[in-house]
Tab-separated table of C-alpha atoms in Angstrom:
chain	number	residue	atom	x	y	z
A	1	UNK	CA	197.204	117.259	74.754
A	2	UNK	CA	195.893	113.950	76.020
A	3	UNK	CA	198.348	111.011	75.747
A	4	UNK	CA	197.691	108.143	73.410
A	5	UNK	CA	194.838	105.778	74.335
A	6	UNK	CA	193.019	108.651	76.039
A	7	UNK	CA	194.088	107.747	79.545
A	8	UNK	CA	194.934	110.372	82.120
A	9	UNK	CA	198.531	110.707	83.346
A	10	UNK	CA	199.328	108.386	86.076
A	11	UNK	CA	199.952	109.990	89.473
A	12	UNK	CA	203.300	109.942	91.106
A	13	UNK	CA	203.926	106.911	93.234
A	14	UNK	CA	202.945	107.273	96.881
A	15	UNK	CA	200.700	110.272	96.458
A	16	UNK	CA	197.004	110.184	97.317
A	17	UNK	CA	193.957	112.161	96.447
A	18	UNK	CA	193.549	115.336	98.638
A	19	UNK	CA	191.430	114.569	101.684
A	20	UNK	CA	191.746	110.828	101.294
A	21	UNK	CA	193.944	108.113	102.862
A	22	UNK	CA	195.768	105.515	100.785
A	23	UNK	CA	192.928	103.104	101.808
A	24	UNK	CA	190.253	105.359	100.452
A	25	UNK	CA	189.008	106.755	103.708
A	26	UNK	CA	188.532	110.477	104.335
A	27	UNK	CA	190.646	112.650	106.697
A	28	UNK	CA	189.749	116.281	107.385
A	29	UNK	CA	190.579	118.687	104.529
A	30	UNK	CA	193.631	120.987	104.785
A	31	UNK	CA	191.549	123.896	105.947
A	32	UNK	CA	189.553	121.784	108.249
A	33	UNK	CA	192.739	120.322	109.780
A	34	UNK	CA	194.101	123.759	110.321
A	35	UNK	CA	190.942	124.814	112.136
A	36	UNK	CA	191.132	121.722	114.298
A	37	UNK	CA	194.767	122.356	115.130
A	38	UNK	CA	194.056	125.988	116.000
A	39	UNK	CA	191.330	124.805	118.464
A	40	UNK	CA	193.743	122.203	119.875
A	41	UNK	CA	196.520	124.750	120.397
A	42	UNK	CA	194.161	127.116	122.222
A	43	UNK	CA	192.867	124.194	124.481
A	44	UNK	CA	196.489	123.089	125.139
A	45	UNK	CA	197.309	126.562	126.209
A	46	UNK	CA	194.426	126.831	128.592
A	47	UNK	CA	193.911	123.336	129.986
A	48	UNK	CA	197.353	121.691	130.071
A	49	UNK	CA	199.151	124.227	132.212
A	50	UNK	CA	200.151	123.106	135.678
A	51	UNK	CA	198.541	126.197	137.212
A	52	UNK	CA	195.077	125.084	135.868
A	53	UNK	CA	195.555	121.703	137.501
A	54	UNK	CA	196.533	123.417	140.669
A	55	UNK	CA	193.981	126.052	140.969
A	56	UNK	CA	190.856	124.526	139.126
A	57	UNK	CA	189.713	122.659	142.386
A	58	UNK	CA	189.855	125.916	144.342
A	59	UNK	CA	187.964	127.859	141.570
A	60	UNK	CA	185.273	125.190	141.500
A	61	UNK	CA	184.805	125.274	145.192
A	62	UNK	CA	184.764	129.107	145.234
A	63	UNK	CA	182.318	129.313	142.343
A	64	UNK	CA	179.969	126.799	143.968
A	65	UNK	CA	179.909	128.949	147.188
A	66	UNK	CA	179.451	132.250	145.245
A	67	UNK	CA	176.798	130.785	143.029
A	68	UNK	CA	174.894	129.254	145.939
A	69	UNK	CA	174.968	132.712	147.857
A	70	UNK	CA	173.652	134.353	144.703
A	71	UNK	CA	170.878	131.829	144.520
A	72	UNK	CA	169.909	132.451	148.064
A	73	UNK	CA	170.310	136.095	148.359
A	74	UNK	CA	169.385	137.414	144.792
A	75	UNK	CA	168.078	134.617	142.651
A	76	UNK	CA	168.589	135.025	138.926
A	77	UNK	CA	165.521	135.055	136.681
A	78	UNK	CA	164.438	131.822	135.031
A	79	UNK	CA	166.189	131.108	131.692
A	80	UNK	CA	166.607	128.257	129.384
A	81	UNK	CA	169.492	126.850	131.447
A	82	UNK	CA	167.363	126.823	134.586
A	83	UNK	CA	165.082	124.321	132.847
A	84	UNK	CA	166.162	120.746	133.662
A	85	UNK	CA	165.197	119.698	130.106
A	86	UNK	CA	167.790	121.922	128.332
A	87	UNK	CA	169.874	120.173	125.784
A	88	UNK	CA	173.159	120.264	127.689
A	89	UNK	CA	171.577	118.851	130.782
A	90	UNK	CA	169.553	116.023	129.015
A	91	UNK	CA	172.251	115.009	126.494
A	92	UNK	CA	175.466	115.817	128.286
A	93	UNK	CA	175.294	116.244	131.970
A	94	UNK	CA	172.849	113.220	132.474
A	95	UNK	CA	175.483	111.143	130.690
A	96	UNK	CA	178.542	112.943	131.958
A	97	UNK	CA	180.491	109.911	133.081
A	98	UNK	CA	179.650	108.028	129.775
A	99	UNK	CA	180.933	110.981	127.789
A	100	UNK	CA	184.136	111.261	129.869
A	101	UNK	CA	184.812	107.603	129.786
A	102	UNK	CA	184.290	107.120	126.052
A	103	UNK	CA	186.635	110.123	125.143
A	104	UNK	CA	189.375	109.418	127.694
A	105	UNK	CA	189.568	105.689	126.727
A	106	UNK	CA	191.088	106.358	123.271
A	107	UNK	CA	193.005	109.485	124.442
A	108	UNK	CA	194.767	107.520	127.216
A	109	UNK	CA	195.414	104.452	125.092
A	110	UNK	CA	196.920	106.523	122.176
A	111	UNK	CA	198.978	109.037	124.067
A	112	UNK	CA	200.337	106.569	126.504
A	113	UNK	CA	201.271	104.025	123.917
A	114	UNK	CA	202.777	106.544	121.676
A	115	UNK	CA	205.105	107.738	124.573
A	116	UNK	CA	205.985	104.267	126.161
A	117	UNK	CA	205.256	101.643	123.579
A	118	UNK	CA	204.304	99.248	126.386
A	119	UNK	CA	200.868	97.565	126.176
A	120	UNK	CA	201.140	96.566	129.835
A	121	UNK	CA	201.656	100.137	130.998
A	122	UNK	CA	198.781	101.372	128.770
A	123	UNK	CA	196.345	98.797	130.383
A	124	UNK	CA	197.494	99.857	133.803
A	125	UNK	CA	196.807	103.486	132.955
A	126	UNK	CA	193.465	102.610	131.499
A	127	UNK	CA	192.469	101.126	134.790
A	128	UNK	CA	192.098	104.769	135.962
A	129	UNK	CA	188.701	104.555	134.093
A	130	UNK	CA	187.733	101.486	136.062
A	131	UNK	CA	188.589	103.344	139.266
A	132	UNK	CA	186.608	106.385	138.082
A	133	UNK	CA	183.635	104.140	137.321
A	134	UNK	CA	183.790	102.652	140.812
A	135	UNK	CA	183.866	106.147	142.377
A	136	UNK	CA	180.900	107.268	140.314
A	137	UNK	CA	178.845	104.147	141.033
A	138	UNK	CA	179.571	104.133	144.880
A	139	UNK	CA	178.950	107.819	145.343
A	140	UNK	CA	175.613	107.921	143.238
A	141	UNK	CA	174.478	104.921	145.181
A	142	UNK	CA	175.313	106.572	148.551
A	143	UNK	CA	173.483	109.705	147.590
A	144	UNK	CA	170.447	107.795	146.520
A	145	UNK	CA	170.434	105.950	149.809
A	146	UNK	CA	170.916	109.160	151.883
A	147	UNK	CA	167.981	110.603	150.093
A	148	UNK	CA	165.905	107.538	150.747
A	149	UNK	CA	166.617	107.238	154.442
A	150	UNK	CA	166.340	110.976	155.189
A	151	UNK	CA	163.072	111.448	153.029
A	152	UNK	CA	159.369	111.223	153.246
A	153	UNK	CA	156.550	111.323	150.764
A	154	UNK	CA	154.362	114.385	150.802
A	155	UNK	CA	151.047	115.256	148.946
A	156	UNK	CA	152.400	118.502	147.435
A	157	UNK	CA	155.621	120.294	146.713
A	158	UNK	CA	154.952	122.533	149.672
A	159	UNK	CA	155.573	119.497	151.891
A	160	UNK	CA	152.011	119.256	153.188
A	161	UNK	CA	150.381	116.067	154.199
A	162	UNK	CA	152.772	113.234	154.777
A	163	UNK	CA	151.946	109.895	152.986
A	164	UNK	CA	153.305	107.365	155.454
A	165	UNK	CA	152.080	104.494	153.350
A	166	UNK	CA	154.825	105.238	150.667
A	167	UNK	CA	158.198	104.229	151.932
A	168	UNK	CA	160.281	104.782	148.864
A	169	UNK	CA	160.897	107.588	146.283
A	170	UNK	CA	159.865	105.430	143.433
A	171	UNK	CA	156.540	104.383	145.095
A	172	UNK	CA	155.894	107.923	146.116
A	173	UNK	CA	156.319	109.356	142.630
A	174	UNK	CA	154.263	106.514	141.157
A	175	UNK	CA	151.216	107.452	143.282
A	176	UNK	CA	151.634	111.061	142.311
A	177	UNK	CA	153.345	112.245	145.607
A	178	UNK	CA	156.442	114.355	146.191
A	179	UNK	CA	159.549	112.799	147.882
A	180	UNK	CA	161.709	115.167	149.913
A	181	UNK	CA	164.922	114.121	151.563
A	182	UNK	CA	168.578	115.280	151.768
A	183	UNK	CA	169.422	115.249	148.045
A	184	UNK	CA	173.154	115.597	147.673
A	185	UNK	CA	173.917	117.170	144.326
A	186	UNK	CA	174.953	114.443	141.928
A	187	UNK	CA	175.694	117.209	139.304
A	188	UNK	CA	178.104	119.007	141.632
A	189	UNK	CA	179.796	115.688	142.383
A	190	UNK	CA	180.088	114.322	138.867
A	191	UNK	CA	181.005	117.589	136.969
A	192	UNK	CA	183.695	118.327	139.514
A	193	UNK	CA	185.166	114.812	139.266
A	194	UNK	CA	185.025	114.610	135.526
A	195	UNK	CA	186.446	118.124	134.798
A	196	UNK	CA	189.445	117.439	137.158
A	197	UNK	CA	190.143	113.991	135.665
A	198	UNK	CA	190.175	115.237	132.177
A	199	UNK	CA	192.602	118.043	133.153
A	200	UNK	CA	194.859	115.638	134.923
A	201	UNK	CA	195.057	113.210	131.869
A	202	UNK	CA	195.599	115.986	129.438
A	203	UNK	CA	198.899	116.814	131.214
A	204	UNK	CA	200.439	114.090	129.048
A	205	UNK	CA	200.248	116.509	126.082
A	206	UNK	CA	203.465	118.229	127.487
A	207	UNK	CA	205.287	115.166	126.164
A	208	UNK	CA	203.302	114.130	123.072
A	209	UNK	CA	205.021	115.060	119.715
A	210	UNK	CA	203.677	113.647	116.656
A	211	UNK	CA	204.268	113.970	112.845
A	212	UNK	CA	201.573	116.131	111.312
A	213	UNK	CA	201.255	113.924	108.342
A	214	UNK	CA	200.584	110.952	110.423
A	215	UNK	CA	196.996	109.681	111.190
A	216	UNK	CA	197.948	109.457	114.950
A	217	UNK	CA	198.267	113.289	114.896
A	218	UNK	CA	194.817	113.755	113.490
A	219	UNK	CA	193.251	111.287	115.975
A	220	UNK	CA	195.068	112.903	119.152
A	221	UNK	CA	194.152	116.427	117.805
A	222	UNK	CA	190.504	115.487	117.389
A	223	UNK	CA	190.353	113.995	120.955
A	224	UNK	CA	192.138	116.980	122.461
A	225	UNK	CA	189.466	119.318	120.935
A	226	UNK	CA	186.631	116.991	122.032
A	227	UNK	CA	187.968	116.734	125.625
A	228	UNK	CA	188.660	120.439	125.811
A	229	UNK	CA	185.044	121.419	124.815
A	230	UNK	CA	183.601	118.721	127.109
A	231	UNK	CA	185.581	120.245	129.946
A	232	UNK	CA	184.181	123.697	129.260
A	233	UNK	CA	180.657	122.225	129.185
A	234	UNK	CA	181.225	120.401	132.510
A	235	UNK	CA	182.452	123.705	134.203
A	236	UNK	CA	179.761	125.833	132.640
A	237	UNK	CA	176.934	123.434	133.874
A	238	UNK	CA	178.644	123.216	137.252
A	239	UNK	CA	178.115	127.042	137.461
A	240	UNK	CA	174.651	126.730	136.244
A	241	UNK	CA	173.991	124.072	139.005
A	242	UNK	CA	175.434	126.415	141.538
A	243	UNK	CA	173.027	129.357	140.756
A	244	UNK	CA	169.804	127.473	139.726
A	245	UNK	CA	169.554	124.197	141.673
A	246	UNK	CA	169.859	122.560	145.034
A	247	UNK	CA	170.478	124.045	148.387
A	248	UNK	CA	173.957	125.198	149.670
A	249	UNK	CA	174.540	122.193	151.869
A	250	UNK	CA	173.568	119.765	149.112
A	251	UNK	CA	175.968	121.369	146.628
A	252	UNK	CA	178.630	121.577	149.197
A	253	UNK	CA	178.571	117.885	149.958
A	254	UNK	CA	178.396	117.115	146.245
A	255	UNK	CA	181.444	119.161	145.421
A	256	UNK	CA	183.332	117.821	148.294
A	257	UNK	CA	182.802	114.240	147.224
A	258	UNK	CA	184.039	115.205	143.722
A	259	UNK	CA	187.021	116.816	145.109
A	260	UNK	CA	187.795	113.828	147.374
A	261	UNK	CA	187.413	111.445	144.498
A	262	UNK	CA	189.965	113.424	142.524
A	263	UNK	CA	192.472	114.109	145.294
A	264	UNK	CA	192.215	110.577	146.772
A	265	UNK	CA	193.275	109.245	143.322
A	266	UNK	CA	195.493	111.756	141.551
A	267	UNK	CA	196.688	113.499	144.643
A	268	UNK	CA	197.491	110.455	146.769
A	269	UNK	CA	196.871	106.853	145.505
A	270	UNK	CA	198.266	107.335	142.018
A	271	UNK	CA	201.565	108.625	143.456
A	272	UNK	CA	202.129	105.112	145.016
A	273	UNK	CA	203.818	102.229	143.135
A	274	UNK	CA	200.825	99.827	143.288
A	275	UNK	CA	198.282	102.052	141.469
A	276	UNK	CA	197.247	102.995	137.884
A	277	UNK	CA	199.854	105.743	138.221
A	278	UNK	CA	199.939	109.294	136.774
A	279	UNK	CA	200.030	110.181	133.018
A	280	UNK	CA	203.618	109.649	131.669
A	281	UNK	CA	205.586	112.837	131.568
A	282	UNK	CA	209.110	114.081	132.539
A	283	UNK	CA	209.693	113.846	136.246
A	284	UNK	CA	205.971	113.568	136.688
A	285	UNK	CA	206.147	112.214	140.163
A	286	UNK	CA	208.458	115.032	141.518
A	287	UNK	CA	206.376	117.677	139.796
A	288	UNK	CA	203.137	116.240	141.218
A	289	UNK	CA	204.577	115.973	144.638
A	290	UNK	CA	205.790	119.515	144.623
A	291	UNK	CA	202.539	120.780	143.297
A	292	UNK	CA	200.559	119.274	146.215
A	293	UNK	CA	203.041	120.322	148.782
A	294	UNK	CA	202.598	124.040	147.897
């Protein structure tokens, strides 16, 4: 029976409608959150291990060499992924640093503040993104200059008929020519650097413990899933670059620059006192030093 006055029974104090926050916003439903947590557990188990951080650089270098040899000796037939206009290349790889920056920014801020509670330390750790931006900018500018100073403008892709009047790549392309120089693979560099940086930052998850009913848990879990899938995209497109694009020497230099950018920061500089530092974790410095000594 309905109570007098025709009003519905009032809800118990403190309870909220399923799928809604007290302020009226929406969180993932129970089943949706369970699927999200399942994905997060899988990604934690695969990407957060110390062995992944230790061997991923070697795996990337080996796959680059193997893919390049396959391209030279027994090229794969053309496919959707060999087209530079494929969705992953246009909307993800071309914006690789922007994707990595935008997802790591809240992840580093939330996890580091949750563990330390110190805004100063969080800002210090966020400066790793400024360092990464500087590495990205300097390397891409360097690659562009190398291609410019080693290149010439030709009348056809077969490199016939040099157009000496066109002294830059932009001018050459604007007049319908074809610029050919030593084009260091920016994809090999950036995908290597981004994948390794994400894996390094996700090491903090060893220490992060949150209440499942808290909104912070939902936010971090969502970021873990997003960063995990982004890492798989970077590795997959790195393999596609190895088997479909560029010469061996161009990919070799690109990958080496990516590895140097990662090792020069997380393997050397971030171990020093005056640096952005490593992600906070128990005995992080000792574990890191032992990892690189082996």
